Amino acid sequence: MAGGLSYTIDDLNDLTQAQIYGKVLNELGRKRPEIVCLTADLAKSTKVGDFFAEFPERSFNFGIAEQNMMTAAAGMALTGLKPYVSTFGAFAAMRACEQVRTDLCYPKLNVKIVGTHAGLSMGNGGTTHHATEDLGILRTFANMTIVVPADGFETAKAIEASADYDGPMYIRVGRGFEPFVYESIDYDYKIGKAVRMREGKDLTIIACGVCVLAAIEAAEELEAEDGVSAGVINMHTIKPLDKEAILEAAGTKCIVTAEEHNILGGLGGAVAEVIAEAGLGIKFKRLGVPDVFSVIGYPEDLYAHYKIDMAGIYDGVRELLGMEKIERDDH
Amino acid sequence: MLHNCKDREELVRFLKGKAIDVRKKIIQLVVTAGGGHVGGGLSMTEILLVMYYHILNIDPKNPKKADRDRFILSKGHGGVGICPVLSEVGYFDDSMMCDFNQYLSPFGMHPDMNKVPGIDMSTGSLGHGLSIGVGLSIGARLQKQTWRSFVLLGDGECNEGSVWEAAMSAKHFGLGNLTAIVDRNKLMIDGPVSEIMEIEPFEDKWKAFGWQTKVIDGHDVNALLDVFENLPAIDSKVPLVVICNTVKGRGISFMENVTKWHYGGLDEATEKQALGDLEKMRNT
């Protein structure tokens, strides 16, 4: 652990992902005077309020003006500072979309964007505040790196790794309240290197973010109920994509992807590209938001609605394997 | 400064001569490139020459000098207008631009900071430069640097909402080390700014955003020198905008104030006429 983080589950249990981000950023801020933090009237919501309190001279609230904030971050990076821009994923990827592309990615500047409340995690905030297109949009920007931590521990590791990672990066986190996948930060984390969570010989579920835990639980259910051996890969980096891990997973002849994102353009699309270009005619299914604008509800209800919770992934795998459909009341 | 003039009179004479030399280069570059943003390239020539020769603390032999003043061409389509100035002051040789706009050339209509020496930020999409200036100025302040940031905007560009987001924040953050310059040539692609999307009362808008303002003739070298030799103190809290009234297509009889010369190409006859017009300027 390059930065010497020392958090345990006891420290993090009561924190949401976004709060953990705030805590790690403060720790980095103490060691690295070049780190500055920018937000657009979301210091409290995106949990960088602690950084603002501890480092007021290095904290900049741009008001409700994401375009100016994003480009100003580029300007700061030009002077050698390392800006962390913290806003909702929907606004980072869409309101300030061209600024991210043209001012951060094109000149390849050292700006880290932390998109919080991403995916469906804003729940009843609805479509305007959901970010189910961010991965697809940002993945097409050359020079961009995109990471989607599976839980708070991985958020800590991603933030820590980002400090020494050259170029623009989008770190996609939820609103919080996401359950933990890992029990500690004691595992190998490398940007661009997928993590094998579970071995399996009948199929592989490739997931990111909140879907990683759901995939693991679905795999356990498949084993217990149906005798199906499902592997799980945590594809925490969407770009650069770990193609080797996908090709290895393709050895199971059956791949299911699960993501809190439109099935177009994100993890599922990226995995499909690798499989197709490798000429592998394997069984394949993308789980995610089926190219619709999302409904409202608590995040857990939305994960069930779009079949990316444990039951949804379990059902999706069974369907792909040609198994009998299970009728459920709650979908 | 990148000249050896002994006094203001000599400096003005020197810069006026350079303005003709550079405009001729712009015309020739447009011919080389097969077309270019010639109108707006010609309207900002004196502004650029005053900045690069006399105001900016820069070293063309060391383009990334840490304590240099930064100059952001927010009207990024001015590639054909700024590159001849950069070559004139010594960032690179004229011959480097022989393939301007051509396949694989480092030089194009919108300058790339990673390809063109002397360019501090890649621009082209309008409405971004002033925000870059805000970030640069914050970065300078935070690191206790005394270099300045200058951002040259087009007047039509000021239709972009992000310009005003940046203007609001520059005052909010007290960035007196930031200077905006507007090339107020009053024309945009589709016609007069006043007809396409009026920006007046323009000076009042900047005042309302808390900026200090100056309005000058952007072709008057003396007026430009007066303003930029007397910038606010580096620790000033109030950013300055210099609105430079200019003529689009300046110096070329058939281009001046003509909308269509926002972008155009020249054949042998028009090139000859343009160069002749410029030579006539030398005697005025």
XYZ file of C-alpha atoms in Angstrom:
615
model
C 0.000 0.000 0.000
C 1.859 2.958 -1.372
C 0.207 5.619 0.709
C 0.227 3.627 3.934
C -3.503 3.652 4.566
C -4.495 1.997 7.770
C -8.251 1.645 7.725
C -10.069 -1.420 8.943
C -13.664 -2.434 8.775
C -14.151 -0.902 12.213
C -13.172 2.503 10.873
C -15.226 2.201 7.762
C -18.287 0.266 8.842
C -20.352 3.319 9.537
C -19.119 5.304 6.582
C -20.657 5.448 3.163
C -18.484 5.101 0.088
C -18.502 8.815 -0.448
C -17.532 9.464 3.165
C -14.627 7.070 2.806
C -13.516 9.015 -0.233
C -13.562 12.158 1.850
C -11.550 10.533 4.620
C -8.900 9.158 2.255
C -8.624 12.455 0.441
C -7.895 14.231 3.698
C -5.159 11.743 4.447
C -3.631 12.288 1.012
C -4.013 16.027 1.439
C -1.855 15.967 4.541
C 0.980 14.297 2.650
C 0.625 16.090 -0.651
C 0.336 19.866 -0.687
C -0.342 19.823 -4.443
C -3.745 18.204 -3.957
C -6.621 20.654 -4.239
C -10.321 19.968 -4.095
C -13.056 21.494 -6.217
C -16.785 21.135 -6.008
C -19.909 22.811 -7.364
C -22.128 23.414 -4.353
C -21.855 19.753 -3.359
C -19.112 19.807 -0.734
C -21.393 18.298 1.855
C -23.237 15.919 -0.452
C -20.052 14.520 -1.974
C -18.351 14.264 1.417
C -15.435 16.550 0.719
C -16.589 18.883 3.451
C -13.831 17.523 5.692
C -11.189 18.487 3.140
C -12.724 21.945 2.930
C -12.589 22.224 6.718
C -9.005 21.003 7.066
C -7.556 22.684 3.963
C -9.665 25.767 3.313
C -6.933 27.436 1.257
C -6.825 24.430 -1.074
C -10.576 24.060 -1.412
C -12.644 25.767 -4.066
C -16.400 25.828 -4.287
C -17.375 27.009 -7.755
C -21.048 27.320 -7.026
C -23.508 25.672 -9.358
C -21.283 25.947 -12.426
C -19.772 22.609 -13.378
C -18.411 23.666 -16.757
C -16.286 26.441 -15.290
C -15.188 24.189 -12.435
C -14.016 21.399 -14.727
C -12.006 23.694 -16.984
C -10.602 25.645 -14.044
C -9.371 22.293 -12.705
C -7.509 21.875 -15.987
C -5.969 25.315 -15.503
C -4.867 24.399 -11.993
C -3.351 21.136 -13.253
C -1.326 23.170 -15.759
C 0.376 24.847 -12.786
C 1.377 21.528 -11.209
C -1.505 21.150 -8.786
C -3.425 17.858 -8.575
C -7.102 18.747 -8.565
C -9.803 16.376 -7.307
C -13.153 17.446 -8.700
C -16.088 16.188 -6.720
C -19.623 16.355 -8.020
C -22.475 14.035 -8.914
C -21.554 11.593 -11.674
C -24.427 12.822 -13.836
C -23.105 16.384 -13.822
C -19.441 15.474 -14.206
C -20.042 13.277 -17.233
C -22.855 15.182 -18.877
C -23.106 18.822 -17.787
C -19.352 19.234 -18.071
C -18.936 16.581 -20.765
C -17.069 18.614 -23.355
C -14.906 20.246 -20.711
C -13.813 16.789 -19.543
C -13.050 15.719 -23.097
C -11.400 18.843 -24.446
C -9.761 20.371 -21.399
C -8.757 17.289 -19.386
C -8.432 14.372 -21.804
C -7.142 16.061 -24.967
C -4.134 17.718 -23.257
C -3.952 14.725 -20.829
C -4.002 16.743 -17.637
C -3.768 15.416 -14.112
C -7.317 15.950 -12.930
C -9.211 13.303 -10.963
C -12.980 13.402 -11.106
C -14.920 11.700 -8.365
C -18.437 11.161 -9.652
C -20.608 10.432 -6.648
C -24.244 9.339 -6.538
C -23.549 7.541 -9.788
C -25.637 4.830 -11.400
C -29.057 4.540 -9.792
C -27.832 5.359 -6.300
C -29.661 8.685 -6.211
C -32.801 6.538 -6.124
C -35.842 8.754 -5.994
C -33.805 11.651 -7.356
C -34.846 10.222 -10.688
C -33.403 10.317 -14.162
C -31.977 13.849 -13.902
C -29.753 12.705 -11.054
C -29.090 9.142 -12.139
C -25.915 8.520 -14.080
C -26.496 5.491 -16.274
C -24.621 6.857 -19.292
C -21.410 8.132 -17.699
C -19.283 5.064 -18.409
C -20.379 4.914 -22.026
C -19.698 8.595 -22.610
C -16.356 8.798 -20.840
C -15.080 5.503 -22.244
C -14.897 7.072 -25.703
C -12.552 9.829 -24.526
C -8.936 8.997 -25.378
C -6.500 9.312 -22.444
C -9.313 8.735 -19.923
C -9.094 6.161 -17.140
C -12.322 4.950 -15.535
C -12.595 3.057 -12.269
C -15.718 1.796 -10.513
C -14.914 0.639 -6.980
C -17.019 -2.223 -5.632
C -17.235 -0.875 -2.083
C -15.750 1.527 0.416
C -12.501 -0.381 0.801
C -11.970 -0.373 -2.911
C -12.869 3.302 -3.043
C -10.083 3.925 -0.552
C -7.670 1.930 -2.677
C -8.723 3.650 -5.900
C -8.358 7.129 -4.438
C -4.986 6.228 -3.026
C -3.811 4.768 -6.346
C -5.113 7.776 -8.266
C -2.690 10.141 -6.565
C 0.255 8.637 -8.435
C -1.608 7.810 -11.616
C -0.828 10.084 -14.531
C -3.598 11.700 -16.544
C -7.314 12.281 -16.153
C -9.383 9.742 -14.236
C -13.044 9.233 -13.430
C -13.723 7.463 -10.168
C -17.354 6.411 -9.978
C -18.849 5.948 -6.550
C -22.322 5.604 -5.141
C -24.253 7.681 -2.737
C -23.320 5.457 0.125
C -25.076 2.780 2.131
C -23.641 0.206 -0.245
C -22.741 -3.003 1.618
C -19.128 -4.081 1.774
C -17.694 -6.665 -0.562
C -14.266 -6.798 0.994
C -13.433 -7.288 4.643
C -10.307 -5.169 4.623
C -8.003 -3.320 2.285
C -5.621 -6.259 2.407
C -5.794 -7.326 -1.226
C -3.887 -6.495 -4.376
C -5.330 -3.528 -6.175
C -3.948 -2.264 -9.420
C -5.745 0.096 -11.762
C -6.472 -1.853 -14.943
C -6.197 -5.285 -13.305
C -9.452 -7.147 -12.630
C -9.920 -9.030 -9.362
C -11.081 -12.649 -9.367
C -13.663 -12.890 -6.578
C -14.842 -16.458 -7.095
C -13.807 -19.423 -9.190
C -16.396 -21.176 -11.355
C -16.385 -23.578 -14.282
C -19.870 -23.228 -15.809
C -19.948 -19.507 -16.395
C -18.395 -16.197 -15.317
C -20.187 -13.102 -14.083
C -18.216 -9.938 -14.786
C -19.467 -7.092 -12.637
C -18.493 -3.656 -11.404
C -19.516 -1.405 -8.558
C -22.516 -2.379 -6.496
C -23.171 -5.362 -8.778
C -20.039 -7.164 -7.590
C -21.558 -8.156 -4.270
C -24.859 -9.061 -5.931
C -22.951 -11.235 -8.400
C -21.105 -13.060 -5.626
C -24.359 -13.711 -3.794
C -26.051 -14.837 -6.996
C -23.149 -17.215 -7.665
C -23.521 -18.703 -4.203
C -27.242 -19.138 -4.788
C -26.620 -20.801 -8.154
C -24.226 -23.241 -6.529
C -26.552 -24.026 -3.630
C -29.841 -24.210 -5.515
C -28.883 -25.372 -8.971
C -25.438 -26.885 -8.691
C -24.161 -24.302 -11.178
C -20.539 -23.262 -10.724
C -20.319 -19.525 -11.410
C -17.133 -17.501 -11.280
C -17.160 -13.787 -10.475
C -14.786 -11.093 -11.667
C -14.685 -7.607 -10.194
C -13.931 -5.468 -13.241
C -13.207 -2.346 -11.218
C -11.420 -0.634 -14.106
C -13.574 -0.046 -17.158
C -10.741 1.646 -19.000
C -8.085 0.471 -19.627
C -9.988 -2.805 -19.717
C -8.363 -6.021 -18.485
C -8.831 -7.974 -21.714
C -6.825 -10.950 -20.486
C -9.234 -11.471 -17.609
C -12.173 -11.420 -20.038
C -10.561 -13.893 -22.430
C -9.740 -16.163 -19.505
C -13.350 -15.913 -18.319
C -14.491 -16.802 -21.831
C -13.029 -20.234 -21.174
C -16.227 -20.996 -19.243
C -18.090 -20.558 -22.557
C -20.657 -18.327 -20.890
C -20.360 -14.728 -19.640
C -22.876 -12.477 -17.931
C -22.093 -8.825 -17.242
C -23.793 -6.815 -14.511
C -23.591 -3.055 -14.072
C -25.509 -0.090 -12.715
C -25.556 1.507 -16.155
C -27.286 1.395 -19.491
C -26.460 -1.923 -21.155
C -25.139 0.180 -24.049
C -21.602 1.456 -23.904
C -20.545 0.563 -20.380
C -19.060 -2.607 -18.911
C -21.299 -4.953 -20.917
C -20.532 -3.200 -24.170
C -16.822 -3.166 -23.450
C -16.765 -6.886 -22.626
C -18.826 -7.657 -25.744
C -16.275 -5.849 -27.902
C -13.451 -7.992 -26.540
C -15.375 -11.240 -27.001
C -16.493 -10.370 -30.530
C -13.046 -9.282 -31.674
C -11.548 -12.482 -30.285
C -14.006 -14.419 -32.472
C -15.508 -16.238 -29.529
C -19.037 -17.463 -30.141
C -19.941 -17.959 -26.511
C -23.162 -17.452 -24.603
C -23.330 -13.840 -23.475
C -25.786 -11.570 -21.674
C -25.642 -7.989 -20.445
C -27.540 -7.061 -17.302
C -28.160 -3.406 -16.601
C -30.605 -0.633 -17.424
C -32.169 -1.767 -20.730
C -31.718 1.486 -22.676
C -34.552 3.305 -20.938
C -34.688 6.348 -18.693
C -34.830 5.030 -15.183
C -37.871 5.032 -12.916
C -37.694 6.357 -9.368
C -37.534 4.415 -6.146
C -35.069 3.526 -3.442
C -31.825 2.227 -4.949
C -32.527 -1.306 -3.720
C -35.884 -1.229 -5.498
C -34.229 -0.015 -8.668
C -31.553 -2.698 -8.556
C -34.383 -5.247 -8.329
C -36.391 -3.481 -11.036
C -33.503 -3.570 -13.480
C -32.526 -7.099 -12.404
C -29.038 -6.283 -11.222
C -29.599 -7.326 -7.610
C -28.852 -10.836 -6.412
C -32.158 -12.259 -7.622
C -31.952 -10.444 -10.936
C -28.463 -11.710 -11.696
C -29.462 -15.208 -10.525
C -32.450 -15.157 -12.889
C -30.403 -13.695 -15.714
C -27.848 -16.478 -15.478
C -30.570 -19.141 -15.404
C -32.195 -17.620 -18.472
C -28.906 -17.607 -20.371
C -28.329 -21.226 -19.410
C -31.796 -22.118 -20.710
C -33.137 -23.007 -17.298
C -36.759 -22.673 -16.313
C -37.984 -19.166 -15.436
C -38.765 -18.504 -11.798
C -41.876 -16.406 -11.226
C -41.280 -13.586 -8.742
C -43.767 -11.158 -7.250
C -41.358 -8.430 -6.345
C -40.115 -7.480 -9.827
C 10.525 41.800 -23.328
C 11.813 40.482 -26.620
C 12.987 43.706 -28.272
C 15.778 46.243 -27.876
C 13.826 49.439 -28.467
C 15.123 52.307 -26.382
C 11.962 54.303 -25.970
C 8.227 54.282 -26.579
C 8.521 56.024 -29.938
C 10.942 53.446 -31.241
C 8.861 50.627 -29.787
C 5.684 51.849 -31.457
C 7.460 52.155 -34.772
C 8.911 48.666 -34.316
C 5.555 47.069 -33.447
C 3.724 48.830 -36.274
C 6.277 47.447 -38.709
C 5.915 44.002 -37.202
C 2.140 44.256 -37.554
C 2.554 44.546 -41.302
C 5.135 41.758 -41.451
C 2.930 39.427 -39.430
C -0.208 40.223 -41.430
C 1.691 39.366 -44.599
C 2.675 36.075 -43.015
C -0.945 35.412 -42.107
C -1.986 35.967 -45.710
C 0.760 33.653 -46.953
C -0.136 31.071 -44.329
C -3.754 31.111 -45.458
C -2.517 30.439 -48.971
C -0.307 27.585 -47.720
C -3.122 26.168 -45.638
C -5.640 26.366 -48.447
C -7.857 28.592 -46.307
C -8.072 29.905 -42.786
C -9.699 32.085 -40.166
C -8.188 35.116 -41.753
C -10.591 37.870 -40.583
C -10.168 37.259 -36.859
C -6.493 36.509 -37.353
C -5.962 39.985 -38.741
C -8.047 41.744 -36.081
C -5.853 40.670 -33.144
C -2.381 41.263 -34.603
C -1.449 44.389 -32.613
C -2.788 42.849 -29.399
C -0.606 39.769 -29.845
C 2.482 41.741 -30.823
C 2.256 44.050 -27.812
C 1.791 41.042 -25.541
C 4.482 38.764 -26.950
C 7.161 41.365 -27.675
C 6.701 43.658 -24.741
C 4.393 42.546 -21.946
C 4.691 38.816 -21.384
C 7.574 37.470 -19.340
C 8.478 34.598 -21.666
C 11.510 32.909 -23.183
C 10.893 31.447 -26.646
C 14.008 29.303 -26.224
C 12.513 27.852 -23.055
C 8.770 27.741 -23.792
C 7.868 25.922 -20.553
C 9.802 28.287 -18.272
C 8.104 27.807 -14.912
C 7.581 31.449 -14.015
C 6.468 32.598 -17.457
C 3.323 34.597 -17.919
C 0.570 32.473 -19.459
C -1.308 33.462 -22.587
C -4.457 31.554 -23.509
C -5.966 32.022 -26.952
C -9.558 31.345 -25.997
C -10.624 32.214 -29.549
C -8.764 29.094 -30.583
C -9.656 29.438 -34.249
C -6.961 32.099 -34.280
C -4.277 29.501 -35.024
C -3.475 31.130 -38.316
C -3.266 34.495 -36.535
C -1.102 33.526 -33.569
C 1.389 31.082 -35.108
C 3.122 33.740 -37.246
C 3.551 35.819 -34.080
C 5.044 32.864 -32.219
C 7.495 32.254 -35.059
C 8.282 35.960 -35.297
C 9.332 36.109 -31.631
C 11.408 32.940 -31.991
C 9.478 29.943 -30.687
C 10.083 28.129 -33.961
C 11.215 28.777 -37.494
C 8.782 29.925 -40.183
C 9.665 26.840 -42.194
C 8.024 24.689 -39.515
C 4.665 25.990 -40.727
C 5.193 24.942 -44.339
C 2.554 22.215 -44.015
C 0.092 24.262 -41.960
C -3.311 22.546 -41.852
C -1.978 19.648 -43.929
C -1.978 15.931 -43.145
C -0.110 15.201 -39.878
C 1.053 18.781 -39.447
C 1.576 19.925 -35.846
C 0.064 23.218 -36.971
C -3.643 23.528 -37.610
C -6.470 25.996 -37.373
C -6.811 25.340 -33.621
C -3.451 25.192 -31.789
C -2.447 22.114 -29.760
C -0.326 22.843 -26.661
C 1.436 19.499 -27.017
C 2.504 20.217 -30.573
C 3.070 23.960 -30.945
C 5.819 25.552 -28.807
C 4.580 28.659 -27.018
C 0.961 27.530 -26.788
C -0.052 27.282 -23.133
C -3.368 25.484 -23.634
C -5.048 23.646 -26.472
C -8.113 25.576 -27.529
C -10.684 25.633 -30.281
C -14.013 25.036 -28.634
C -15.196 28.476 -27.567
C -15.976 29.544 -24.029
C -13.238 27.517 -22.307
C -10.275 29.868 -22.120
C -11.394 32.171 -19.344
C -11.991 29.168 -17.072
C -8.465 27.989 -17.848
C -7.310 31.454 -16.834
C -9.232 31.146 -13.575
C -7.534 27.826 -12.813
C -4.095 29.155 -13.757
C -4.554 32.257 -11.617
C -5.701 30.220 -8.617
C -2.721 27.906 -9.131
C -0.324 30.840 -9.270
C -1.742 32.402 -6.120
C -1.715 29.135 -4.214
C 1.922 28.528 -5.088
C 2.886 32.130 -4.349
C 3.873 32.808 -7.955
C 3.789 36.301 -9.376
C 3.312 35.475 -13.044
C 0.097 36.608 -14.716
C -2.496 34.935 -16.897
C -3.913 36.610 -19.979
C -6.878 35.247 -21.918
C -7.820 36.533 -25.369
C -11.484 36.039 -26.186
C -13.546 36.787 -29.241
C -16.602 38.983 -28.806
C -18.954 36.466 -30.414
C -17.455 33.885 -28.064
C -18.955 35.850 -25.207
C -22.326 34.379 -26.177
C -21.134 31.248 -24.365
C -22.541 30.956 -20.849
C -19.332 29.427 -19.519
C -17.549 32.750 -20.148
C -19.819 34.321 -17.568
C -19.464 31.432 -15.138
C -15.732 32.088 -15.341
C -16.177 35.857 -15.015
C -18.298 35.385 -11.897
C -15.742 33.077 -10.304
C -12.713 35.251 -11.155
C -14.161 38.074 -9.112
C -15.359 35.720 -6.385
C -11.862 34.278 -5.968
C -10.271 37.747 -6.180
C -8.120 37.009 -9.206
C -6.518 40.349 -10.019
C -3.637 38.363 -11.550
C -5.990 37.465 -14.397
C -6.539 39.745 -17.386
C -9.134 39.100 -20.057
C -8.725 40.714 -23.453
C -11.616 40.813 -25.894
C -11.006 41.126 -29.618
C -14.188 43.116 -30.228
C -14.324 42.859 -34.027
C -18.136 42.818 -33.988
C -18.590 40.004 -36.496
C -19.241 36.302 -36.115
C -19.682 33.542 -38.697
C -23.327 34.226 -39.437
C -23.160 38.012 -39.350
C -22.805 41.005 -37.008
C -22.728 40.068 -33.316
C -25.458 42.653 -32.763
C -27.766 40.762 -35.125
C -26.873 37.163 -34.306
C -26.798 37.518 -30.504
C -26.305 40.972 -29.099
C -23.804 41.271 -26.257
C -24.228 44.980 -25.505
C -24.117 46.629 -23.052
C -20.852 44.725 -23.084
C -18.645 46.793 -20.777
C -21.509 47.063 -18.304
C -21.828 43.292 -18.211
C -18.214 42.920 -17.084
C -18.696 45.736 -14.560
C -21.783 44.002 -13.230
C -19.677 40.869 -12.742
C -17.293 42.927 -10.619
C -14.483 43.390 -13.124
C -12.401 46.458 -13.783
C -12.801 47.471 -17.422
C -10.849 49.348 -20.081
C -12.087 50.006 -23.596
C -9.504 50.895 -26.211
C -8.767 50.837 -29.926
C -7.215 47.405 -30.372
C -5.141 48.547 -33.338
C -3.634 51.528 -31.479
C -0.259 50.271 -30.282
C 0.154 53.248 -27.937
C -3.204 52.594 -26.293
C -2.402 48.895 -25.876
C 0.970 49.734 -24.314
C -0.647 52.256 -21.965
C -3.080 49.660 -20.626
C -0.768 46.671 -20.386
C 2.151 48.635 -18.919
C -0.186 49.697 -16.131
C -1.855 46.477 -15.049
C -3.369 46.164 -11.579
C -0.973 45.082 -8.818
C -0.336 41.338 -8.924
C -2.106 40.935 -5.574
C -5.136 42.907 -6.705
C -8.475 41.270 -5.977
C -10.184 42.681 -9.039
C -9.666 41.084 -12.450
C -9.305 43.356 -15.464
C -10.925 43.080 -18.867
C -9.513 45.060 -21.788
C -12.128 45.398 -24.507
C -10.267 46.080 -27.725
C -12.362 47.530 -30.514
C -10.976 46.070 -33.688
C -11.729 45.607 -37.374
C -12.160 42.104 -38.679
C -9.934 41.604 -41.703
C -7.874 44.647 -40.693
C -5.507 45.915 -43.372
C -7.000 44.120 -46.367
C -9.356 46.400 -48.294
C -11.724 43.691 -49.447
C -11.833 41.903 -46.098
C -12.350 44.708 -43.593
C -15.710 44.360 -41.822
C -16.878 41.754 -44.327
C -18.595 38.830 -42.615
C -17.632 36.171 -45.136
C -13.927 36.679 -44.490
C -14.291 35.000 -41.114
C -12.869 32.060 -43.007
C -11.612 32.060 -46.525
C -8.976 31.153 -49.064
C -7.016 33.270 -51.495
C -6.113 32.801 -55.130
C -3.110 34.393 -56.786
C -4.902 37.648 -57.591
C -6.466 38.165 -54.160
C -3.214 37.221 -52.450
C -1.374 39.814 -54.500
C -3.980 42.455 -53.761
C -3.904 41.636 -50.031
C -0.130 41.884 -49.846
C -0.273 45.137 -51.784
C -2.833 46.570 -49.362
C -0.557 45.720 -46.446
C 2.457 47.319 -48.080
C 0.409 50.497 -48.454
C -0.200 50.434 -44.660
C 3.522 50.757 -44.117
C 3.455 54.266 -45.461
C 0.606 55.490 -43.242
